């Protein structure tokens, strides 16, 4: 579980990369290739139950933590 946010659970998402230029005639489908989207993770040290712990969080959670606090 290395590419997962430990607070919200955001992880890697799989999908297709679609080229909008069709090969040849318009009756044929546009070519698709596999691709992945990775979350923007950052290692942050948080105090959990009185113990400092290094936690991987996404930037959305990091912004919320820095603005509001834990």
PDB file of C-alpha atoms in Angstrom:
ATOM      1  CA  UNK A   1       0.000   0.000   0.000  1.00  0.00           C
ATOM      2  CA  UNK A   2       2.709   2.455  -0.934  1.00  0.00           C
ATOM      3  CA  UNK A   3       0.699   4.700  -3.285  1.00  0.00           C
ATOM      4  CA  UNK A   4      -2.290   5.258  -0.960  1.00  0.00           C
ATOM      5  CA  UNK A   5      -3.151   8.206   1.282  1.00  0.00           C
ATOM      6  CA  UNK A   6      -3.380   6.968   4.867  1.00  0.00           C
ATOM      7  CA  UNK A   7      -6.119   9.479   5.781  1.00  0.00           C
ATOM      8  CA  UNK A   8      -8.647   9.426   2.936  1.00  0.00           C
ATOM      9  CA  UNK A   9      -7.586   6.239   1.106  1.00  0.00           C
ATOM     10  CA  UNK A  10      -7.000   7.931  -2.256  1.00  0.00           C
ATOM     11  CA  UNK A  11      -4.941   5.644  -4.499  1.00  0.00           C
ATOM     12  CA  UNK A  12      -3.897   4.828  -8.049  1.00  0.00           C
ATOM     13  CA  UNK A  13      -6.640   4.991 -10.710  1.00  0.00           C
ATOM     14  CA  UNK A  14      -6.488   3.098 -14.028  1.00  0.00           C
ATOM     15  CA  UNK A  15      -8.046   4.210 -17.293  1.00  0.00           C
ATOM     16  CA  UNK A  16      -7.630   4.795 -21.007  1.00  0.00           C
ATOM     17  CA  UNK A  17      -5.740   7.557 -22.770  1.00  0.00           C
ATOM     18  CA  UNK A  18      -7.825   8.353 -25.874  1.00  0.00           C
ATOM     19  CA  UNK A  19      -6.238  10.029 -28.890  1.00  0.00           C
ATOM     20  CA  UNK A  20      -8.706  12.314 -30.601  1.00  0.00           C
ATOM     21  CA  UNK A  21      -7.006  11.960 -33.962  1.00  0.00           C
ATOM     22  CA  UNK A  22      -8.676   9.030 -35.695  1.00  0.00           C
ATOM     23  CA  UNK A  23      -6.592   6.707 -37.817  1.00  0.00           C
ATOM     24  CA  UNK A  24      -7.861   6.876 -41.376  1.00  0.00           C
ATOM     25  CA  UNK A  25     -11.613   7.164 -41.825  1.00  0.00           C
ATOM     26  CA  UNK A  26     -14.053   8.333 -39.152  1.00  0.00           C
ATOM     27  CA  UNK A  27     -15.770   4.933 -39.075  1.00  0.00           C
ATOM     28  CA  UNK A  28     -12.807   3.509 -37.164  1.00  0.00           C
ATOM     29  CA  UNK A  29     -12.512   4.025 -33.431  1.00  0.00           C
ATOM     30  CA  UNK A  30      -9.949   6.361 -31.921  1.00  0.00           C
ATOM     31  CA  UNK A  31      -6.882   4.493 -30.590  1.00  0.00           C
ATOM     32  CA  UNK A  32      -6.736   3.931 -26.826  1.00  0.00           C
ATOM     33  CA  UNK A  33      -3.761   3.140 -24.599  1.00  0.00           C
ATOM     34  CA  UNK A  34      -3.707   2.174 -20.937  1.00  0.00           C
ATOM     35  CA  UNK A  35      -2.555   4.754 -18.398  1.00  0.00           C
ATOM     36  CA  UNK A  36      -2.612   5.378 -14.647  1.00  0.00           C
ATOM     37  CA  UNK A  37      -3.139   8.422 -12.445  1.00  0.00           C
ATOM     38  CA  UNK A  38      -1.078   8.543  -9.246  1.00  0.00           C
ATOM     39  CA  UNK A  39      -2.005  10.616  -6.183  1.00  0.00           C
ATOM     40  CA  UNK A  40       0.244  13.486  -5.115  1.00  0.00           C
ATOM     41  CA  UNK A  41       1.583  12.050  -1.836  1.00  0.00           C
ATOM     42  CA  UNK A  42       3.781  13.693   0.785  1.00  0.00           C
ATOM     43  CA  UNK A  43       5.409  12.265   3.912  1.00  0.00           C
ATOM     44  CA  UNK A  44       4.236  14.248   6.954  1.00  0.00           C
ATOM     45  CA  UNK A  45       5.046  13.677  10.615  1.00  0.00           C
ATOM     46  CA  UNK A  46       1.885  13.768  12.747  1.00  0.00           C
ATOM     47  CA  UNK A  47       1.343  13.230  16.435  1.00  0.00           C
ATOM     48  CA  UNK A  48      -0.969  10.232  16.909  1.00  0.00           C
ATOM     49  CA  UNK A  49      -1.847   9.250  20.509  1.00  0.00           C
ATOM     50  CA  UNK A  50       1.110  11.246  21.843  1.00  0.00           C
ATOM     51  CA  UNK A  51       3.625   9.552  19.512  1.00  0.00           C
ATOM     52  CA  UNK A  52       5.137  11.212  16.424  1.00  0.00           C
ATOM     53  CA  UNK A  53       4.498   9.083  13.363  1.00  0.00           C
ATOM     54  CA  UNK A  54       5.468   9.525   9.692  1.00  0.00           C
ATOM     55  CA  UNK A  55       2.344   9.325   7.523  1.00  0.00           C
ATOM     56  CA  UNK A  56       1.864   9.477   3.745  1.00  0.00           C
ATOM     57  CA  UNK A  57      -0.948  11.898   2.911  1.00  0.00           C
ATOM     58  CA  UNK A  58      -2.258  13.380  -0.335  1.00  0.00           C
ATOM     59  CA  UNK A  59      -1.943  17.124  -0.842  1.00  0.00           C
ATOM     60  CA  UNK A  60      -5.683  17.677  -0.371  1.00  0.00           C
ATOM     61  CA  UNK A  61      -5.508  16.176   3.127  1.00  0.00           C
ATOM     62  CA  UNK A  62      -2.211  17.991   3.807  1.00  0.00           C
ATOM     63  CA  UNK A  63      -3.856  21.339   3.029  1.00  0.00           C
ATOM     64  CA  UNK A  64      -6.774  20.534   5.342  1.00  0.00           C
ATOM     65  CA  UNK A  65      -4.404  19.462   8.139  1.00  0.00           C
ATOM     66  CA  UNK A  66      -2.262  22.598   7.826  1.00  0.00           C
ATOM     67  CA  UNK A  67      -5.323  24.872   7.705  1.00  0.00           C
ATOM     68  CA  UNK A  68      -7.581  23.327  10.350  1.00  0.00           C
ATOM     69  CA  UNK A  69      -5.243  21.077  12.335  1.00  0.00           C
ATOM     70  CA  UNK A  70      -5.602  17.491  13.442  1.00  0.00           C
TER      71      UNK A  70
END
